[in-house]
Coordinates of C-alpha atoms in Angstrom, one line a residue:
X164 CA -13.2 -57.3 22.9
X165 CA -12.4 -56.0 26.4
X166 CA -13.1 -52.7 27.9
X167 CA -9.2 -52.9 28.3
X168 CA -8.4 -53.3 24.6
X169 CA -11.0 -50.9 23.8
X170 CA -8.8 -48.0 25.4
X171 CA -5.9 -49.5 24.0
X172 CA -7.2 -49.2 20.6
X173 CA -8.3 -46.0 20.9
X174 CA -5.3 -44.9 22.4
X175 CA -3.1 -46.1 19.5
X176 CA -5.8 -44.3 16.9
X177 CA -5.6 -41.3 19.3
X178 CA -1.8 -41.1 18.6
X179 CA -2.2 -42.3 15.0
X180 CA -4.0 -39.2 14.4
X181 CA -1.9 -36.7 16.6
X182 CA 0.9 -37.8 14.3
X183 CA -0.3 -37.6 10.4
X184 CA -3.1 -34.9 11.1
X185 CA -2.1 -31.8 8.9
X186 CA -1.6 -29.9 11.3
X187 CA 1.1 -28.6 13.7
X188 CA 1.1 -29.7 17.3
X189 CA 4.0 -28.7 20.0
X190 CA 3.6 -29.3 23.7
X191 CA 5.4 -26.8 25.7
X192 CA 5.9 -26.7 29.4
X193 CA 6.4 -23.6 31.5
X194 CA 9.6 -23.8 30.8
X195 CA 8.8 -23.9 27.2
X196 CA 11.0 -26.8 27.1
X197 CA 9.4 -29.1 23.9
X198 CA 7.2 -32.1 25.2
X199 CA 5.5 -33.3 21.7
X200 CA 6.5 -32.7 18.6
X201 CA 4.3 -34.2 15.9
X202 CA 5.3 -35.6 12.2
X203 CA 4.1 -32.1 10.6
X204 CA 6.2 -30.4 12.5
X205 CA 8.7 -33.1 11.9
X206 CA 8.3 -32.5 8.0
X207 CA 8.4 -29.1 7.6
X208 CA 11.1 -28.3 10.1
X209 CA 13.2 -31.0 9.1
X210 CA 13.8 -31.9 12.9
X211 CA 13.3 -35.1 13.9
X212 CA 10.6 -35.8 17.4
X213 CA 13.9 -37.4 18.8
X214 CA 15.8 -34.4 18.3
X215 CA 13.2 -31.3 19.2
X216 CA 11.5 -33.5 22.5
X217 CA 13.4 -32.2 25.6
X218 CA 15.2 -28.7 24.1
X219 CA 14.0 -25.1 24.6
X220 CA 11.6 -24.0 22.5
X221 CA 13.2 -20.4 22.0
X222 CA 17.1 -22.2 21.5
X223 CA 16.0 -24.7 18.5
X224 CA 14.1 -21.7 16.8
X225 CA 15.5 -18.5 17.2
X226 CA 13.6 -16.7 14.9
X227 CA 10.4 -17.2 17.4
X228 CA 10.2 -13.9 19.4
X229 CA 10.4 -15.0 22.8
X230 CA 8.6 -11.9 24.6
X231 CA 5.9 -11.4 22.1
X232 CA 5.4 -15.4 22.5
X233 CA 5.6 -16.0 26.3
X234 CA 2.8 -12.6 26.3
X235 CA 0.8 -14.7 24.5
X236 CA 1.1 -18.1 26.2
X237 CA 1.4 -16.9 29.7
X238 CA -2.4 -16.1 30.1
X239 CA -3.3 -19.9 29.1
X240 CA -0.7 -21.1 31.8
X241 CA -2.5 -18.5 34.4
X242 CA -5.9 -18.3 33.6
X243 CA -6.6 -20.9 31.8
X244 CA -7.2 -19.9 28.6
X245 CA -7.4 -20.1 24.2
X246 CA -5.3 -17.6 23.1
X247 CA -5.1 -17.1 19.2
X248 CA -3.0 -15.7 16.4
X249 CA -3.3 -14.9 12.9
X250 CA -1.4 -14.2 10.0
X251 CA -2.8 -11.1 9.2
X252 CA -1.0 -9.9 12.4
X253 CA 2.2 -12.0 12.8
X254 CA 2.4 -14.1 9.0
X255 CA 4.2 -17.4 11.0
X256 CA 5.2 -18.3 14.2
X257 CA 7.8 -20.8 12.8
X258 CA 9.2 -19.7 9.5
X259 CA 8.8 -23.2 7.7
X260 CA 9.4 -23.0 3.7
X261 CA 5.8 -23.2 1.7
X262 CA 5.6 -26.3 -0.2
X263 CA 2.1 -26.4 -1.8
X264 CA 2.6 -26.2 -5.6
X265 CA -0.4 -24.0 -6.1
X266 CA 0.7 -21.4 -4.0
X267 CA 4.4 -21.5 -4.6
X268 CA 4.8 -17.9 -5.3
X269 CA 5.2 -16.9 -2.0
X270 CA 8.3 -18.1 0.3
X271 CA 7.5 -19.0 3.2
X272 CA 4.1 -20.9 5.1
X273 CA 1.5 -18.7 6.6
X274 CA 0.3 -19.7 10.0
X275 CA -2.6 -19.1 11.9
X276 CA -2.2 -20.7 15.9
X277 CA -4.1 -21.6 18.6
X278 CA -2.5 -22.0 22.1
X279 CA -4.7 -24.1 24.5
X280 CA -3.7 -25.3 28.2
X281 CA -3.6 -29.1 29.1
X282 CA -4.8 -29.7 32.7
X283 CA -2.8 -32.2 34.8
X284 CA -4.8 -34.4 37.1
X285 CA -4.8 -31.7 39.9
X286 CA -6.5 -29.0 37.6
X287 CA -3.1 -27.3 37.1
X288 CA -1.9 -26.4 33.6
X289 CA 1.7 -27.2 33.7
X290 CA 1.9 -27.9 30.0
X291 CA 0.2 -26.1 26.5
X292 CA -0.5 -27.4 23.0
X293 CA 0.4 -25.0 20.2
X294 CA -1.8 -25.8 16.8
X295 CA -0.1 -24.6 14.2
X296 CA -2.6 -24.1 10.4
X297 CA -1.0 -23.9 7.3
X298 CA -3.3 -20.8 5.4
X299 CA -1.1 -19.9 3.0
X300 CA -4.0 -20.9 0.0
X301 CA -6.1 -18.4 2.3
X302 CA -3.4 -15.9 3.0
X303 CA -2.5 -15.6 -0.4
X304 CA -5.6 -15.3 -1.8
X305 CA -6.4 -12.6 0.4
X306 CA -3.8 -10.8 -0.8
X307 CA -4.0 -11.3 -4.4
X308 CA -7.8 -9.5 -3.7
X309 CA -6.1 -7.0 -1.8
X310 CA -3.2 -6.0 -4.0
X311 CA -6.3 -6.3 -6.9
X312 CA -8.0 -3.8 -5.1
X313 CA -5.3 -1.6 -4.7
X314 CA -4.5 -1.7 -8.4
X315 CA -8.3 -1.1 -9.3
X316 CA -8.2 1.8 -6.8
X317 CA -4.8 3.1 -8.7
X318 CA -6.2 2.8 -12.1
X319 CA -9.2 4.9 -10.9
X320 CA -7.4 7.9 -9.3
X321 CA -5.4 7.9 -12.7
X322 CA -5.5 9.3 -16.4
X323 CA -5.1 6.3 -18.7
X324 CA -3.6 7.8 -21.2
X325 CA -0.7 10.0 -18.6
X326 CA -0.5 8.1 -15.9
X327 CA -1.5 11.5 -13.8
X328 CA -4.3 11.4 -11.2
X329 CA -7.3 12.4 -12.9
X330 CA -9.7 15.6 -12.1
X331 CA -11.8 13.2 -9.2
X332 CA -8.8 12.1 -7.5
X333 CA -6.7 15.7 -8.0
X334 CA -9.5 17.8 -6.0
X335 CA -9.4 15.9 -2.7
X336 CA -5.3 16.4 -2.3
X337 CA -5.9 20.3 -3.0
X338 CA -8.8 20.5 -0.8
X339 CA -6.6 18.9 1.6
X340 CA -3.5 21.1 0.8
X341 CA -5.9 24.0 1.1
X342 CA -7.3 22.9 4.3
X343 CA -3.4 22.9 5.8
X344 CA -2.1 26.1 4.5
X345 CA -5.4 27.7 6.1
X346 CA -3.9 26.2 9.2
X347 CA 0.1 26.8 8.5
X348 CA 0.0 29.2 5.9
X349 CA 2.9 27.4 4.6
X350 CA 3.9 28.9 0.6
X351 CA 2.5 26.8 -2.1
X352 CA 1.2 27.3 -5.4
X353 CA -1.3 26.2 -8.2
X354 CA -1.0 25.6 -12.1
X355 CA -3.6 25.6 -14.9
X356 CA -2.1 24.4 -18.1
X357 CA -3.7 24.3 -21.7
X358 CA -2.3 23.7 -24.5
X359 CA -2.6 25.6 -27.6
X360 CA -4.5 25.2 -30.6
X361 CA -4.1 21.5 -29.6
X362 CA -7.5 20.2 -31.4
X363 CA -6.2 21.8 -34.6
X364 CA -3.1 20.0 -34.3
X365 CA -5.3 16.7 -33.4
X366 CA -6.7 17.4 -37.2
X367 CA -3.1 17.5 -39.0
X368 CA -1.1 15.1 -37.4
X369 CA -3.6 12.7 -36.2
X370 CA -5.2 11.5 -33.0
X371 CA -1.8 9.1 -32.1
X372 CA 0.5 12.2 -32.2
X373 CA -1.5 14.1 -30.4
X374 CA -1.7 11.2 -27.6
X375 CA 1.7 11.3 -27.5
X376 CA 2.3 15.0 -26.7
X377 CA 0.0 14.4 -23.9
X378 CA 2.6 11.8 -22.6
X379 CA 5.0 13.3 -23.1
X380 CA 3.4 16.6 -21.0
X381 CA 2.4 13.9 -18.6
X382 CA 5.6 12.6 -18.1
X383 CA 7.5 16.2 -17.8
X384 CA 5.0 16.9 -15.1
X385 CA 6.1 13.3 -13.0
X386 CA 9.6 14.8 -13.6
X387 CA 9.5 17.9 -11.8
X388 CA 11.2 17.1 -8.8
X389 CA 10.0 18.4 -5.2
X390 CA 6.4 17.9 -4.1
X391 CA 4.3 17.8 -6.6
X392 CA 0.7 16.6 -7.7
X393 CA -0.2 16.9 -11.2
X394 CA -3.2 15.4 -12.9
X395 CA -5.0 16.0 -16.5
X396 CA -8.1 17.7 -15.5
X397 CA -9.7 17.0 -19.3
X398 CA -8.8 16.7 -22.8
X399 CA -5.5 18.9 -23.0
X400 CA -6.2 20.6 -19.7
X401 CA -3.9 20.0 -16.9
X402 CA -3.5 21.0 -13.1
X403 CA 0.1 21.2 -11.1
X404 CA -0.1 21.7 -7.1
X405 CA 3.6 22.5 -6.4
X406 CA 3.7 22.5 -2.4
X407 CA 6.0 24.5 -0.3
X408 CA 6.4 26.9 -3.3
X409 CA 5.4 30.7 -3.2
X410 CA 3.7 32.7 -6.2
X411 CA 7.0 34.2 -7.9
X412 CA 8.6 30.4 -7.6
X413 CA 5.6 29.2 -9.1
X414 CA 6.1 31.3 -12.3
X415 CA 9.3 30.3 -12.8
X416 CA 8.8 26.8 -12.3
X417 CA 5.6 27.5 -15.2
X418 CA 7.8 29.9 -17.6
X419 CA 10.6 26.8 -17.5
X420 CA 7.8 24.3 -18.1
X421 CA 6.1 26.6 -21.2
X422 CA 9.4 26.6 -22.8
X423 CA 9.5 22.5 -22.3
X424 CA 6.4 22.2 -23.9
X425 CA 7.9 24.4 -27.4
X426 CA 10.0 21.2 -27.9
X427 CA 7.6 18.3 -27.4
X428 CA 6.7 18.4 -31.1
X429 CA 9.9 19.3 -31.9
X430 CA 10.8 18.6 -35.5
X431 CA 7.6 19.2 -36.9
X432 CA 6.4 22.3 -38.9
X433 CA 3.4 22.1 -36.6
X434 CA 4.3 24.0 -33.4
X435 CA 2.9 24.0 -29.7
X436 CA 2.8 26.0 -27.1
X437 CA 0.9 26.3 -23.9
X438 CA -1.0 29.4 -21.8
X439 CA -0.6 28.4 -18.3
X440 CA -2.2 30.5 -15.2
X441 CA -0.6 30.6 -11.3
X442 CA -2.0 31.4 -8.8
X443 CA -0.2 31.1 -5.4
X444 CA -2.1 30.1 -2.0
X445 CA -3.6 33.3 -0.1
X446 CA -5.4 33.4 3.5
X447 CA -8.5 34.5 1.7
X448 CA -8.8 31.1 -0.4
X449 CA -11.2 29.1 1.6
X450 CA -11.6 26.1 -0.8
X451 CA -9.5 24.2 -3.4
X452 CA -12.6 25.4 -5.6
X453 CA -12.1 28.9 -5.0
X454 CA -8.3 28.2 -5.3
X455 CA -8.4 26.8 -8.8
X456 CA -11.2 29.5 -10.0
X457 CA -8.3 31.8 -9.3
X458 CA -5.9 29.8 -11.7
X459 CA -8.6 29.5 -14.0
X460 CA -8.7 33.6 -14.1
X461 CA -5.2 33.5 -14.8
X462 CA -5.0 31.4 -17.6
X463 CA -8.2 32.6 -19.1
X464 CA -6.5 36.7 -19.0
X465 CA -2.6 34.5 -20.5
X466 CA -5.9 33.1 -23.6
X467 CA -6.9 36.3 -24.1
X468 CA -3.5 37.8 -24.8
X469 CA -2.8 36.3 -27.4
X470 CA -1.4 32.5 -25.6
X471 CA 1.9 31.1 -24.9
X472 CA 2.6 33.0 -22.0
X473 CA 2.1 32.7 -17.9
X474 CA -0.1 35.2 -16.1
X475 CA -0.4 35.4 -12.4
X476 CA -3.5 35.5 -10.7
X477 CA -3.3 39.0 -8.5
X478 CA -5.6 38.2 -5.3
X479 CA -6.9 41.5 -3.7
X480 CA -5.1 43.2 -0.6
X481 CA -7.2 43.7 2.4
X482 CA -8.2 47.5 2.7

């Protein structure tokens, strides 16, 4: 075989695999007119090499941002260089339909691209190649660990049971709430809630009864309208940060929520009731600690007379 027909031959293998390779390839000049268009992108656009070779890149697709794109290729034109893009950034540059079976949940094709400059015999880059990668097995995958993730992270700032944040997660958004009204002084407020006598209602009606008061308190607390964080801060203890509201606010938001609570065993010779303690942010609070000791105080004096009742927490006047 000639040195002629070698060339020949790997010309045609050249071109053999620049069409069925799976990937994309587009040739654009500086124009961004369309030079090659290969059978991938033939397949997945539905747009024939006859029809895309010659037209503007930015009139046959639209949906291709034209000033994010030229900001991208105009350095390879320039100086010569790889420029890259990822989905994690921009999740396609040409929004082709996904059609692997595996990963079918998910609409359309993820994209990764490299955009790399073609010398001409003078050394000038008149023309670029844009690679197009189908990642949407990757793509997808990474986001079924991320969205996993989130909902491990979600089911470990919550109560299990209410659906509330629990005590570890609670602290942090009052030591931050803390932190800020130090700064703005803005009105907000802090609830301690226990229910009463509830482990002796655990022993009549049964653990299940008792787990569903605790919904049911969990669920009027998610109900409360305005900006609020409650959590369950242990066993039938729970904690309500009602922001933007001052001290006498506070105790009518807790007297309202006390008379809620009369009804969530309503129907049943057993009764319940709840003690609850306020205390209402003051510029001599320096830490969500210190903030909910003072709440404590006040439902510890609302035990001590006798339950079922709201007591706020008196912080001391400066001499």
């Amino acid at each position: 075989m000639s040195q002629g027909q070698i060339e020949i031959t790997d010309i045609h293998w050249l071109m053999d695999i620049l069409q069925n390779i799976d990937v994309g390839l587009v040739v654009l000049d500086t124009d961004y007119n369309i030079h090659l268009w290969n059978a991938f992108m033939d397949s997945h656009s539905g747009i024939s090499p006859q029809v895309a070779k010659g037209q503007n890149l930015f009139d046959l697709f639209s949906e291709v941002p034209e000033d994010w794109f030229r900001n991208k290729a105009e350095p390879v034109f320039q100086l010569k260089t790889r420029t890259f893009t990822i989905w994690e950034q921009r999740p396609y540059l040409f929004k082709f339909r996904n059609s692997r079976p595996i990963t079918g949940r998910t609409e359309f094709m993820y994209q990764n691209t490299s955009i790399i400059p073609l010398e001409s015999p003078d050394k000038r880059v008149n023309h670029i190649c844009v690679i197009i990668y189908d990642v949407t097995d990757t793509a997808v995958g990474r986001l079924d660990i991320n969205q996993a993730q989130e909902t491990l992270t979600e089911i470990q700032s919550q109560d299990a049971l209410t659906g509330l944040l629990n005590r570890t997660s609670w602290l942090p958004v009052l030591e931050n709430l803390c932190s800020k009204e130090a700064q703005h002084a803005e009105p907000s407020s802090l609830l301690i809630i226990d229910l009463d006598h509830f482990r002796d209602l655990n022993r009549e009606l049964g653990h299940d009864k008792g787990d569903e008061i605790l919904k049911r308190l969990g669920a009027a607390l998610q109900t409360l309208g305005g900006e609020t964080h409650g959590a369950r801060l242990g066993g039938e203890l729970f904690g309500l940060i009602l922001k933007g509201k001052d001290a006498t606010q506070a105790v009518s938001t807790a007297e309202r929520l006390r008379r809620s609570i009369a009804t969530l065993n309503k129907g049943s010779t057993t009764l319940i009731s709840a003690s609850i303690g306020v205390a209402g942010w003051h510029p001599s609070v320096t830490s969500a600690i210190e903030w909910l000791s003072c709440a404590d105080k006040a439902l510890y004096h609302s035990k001590e007379s006798g339950k079922n009742r709201t007591t706020l927490y008196q912080h001391k006047q400066p001499d």
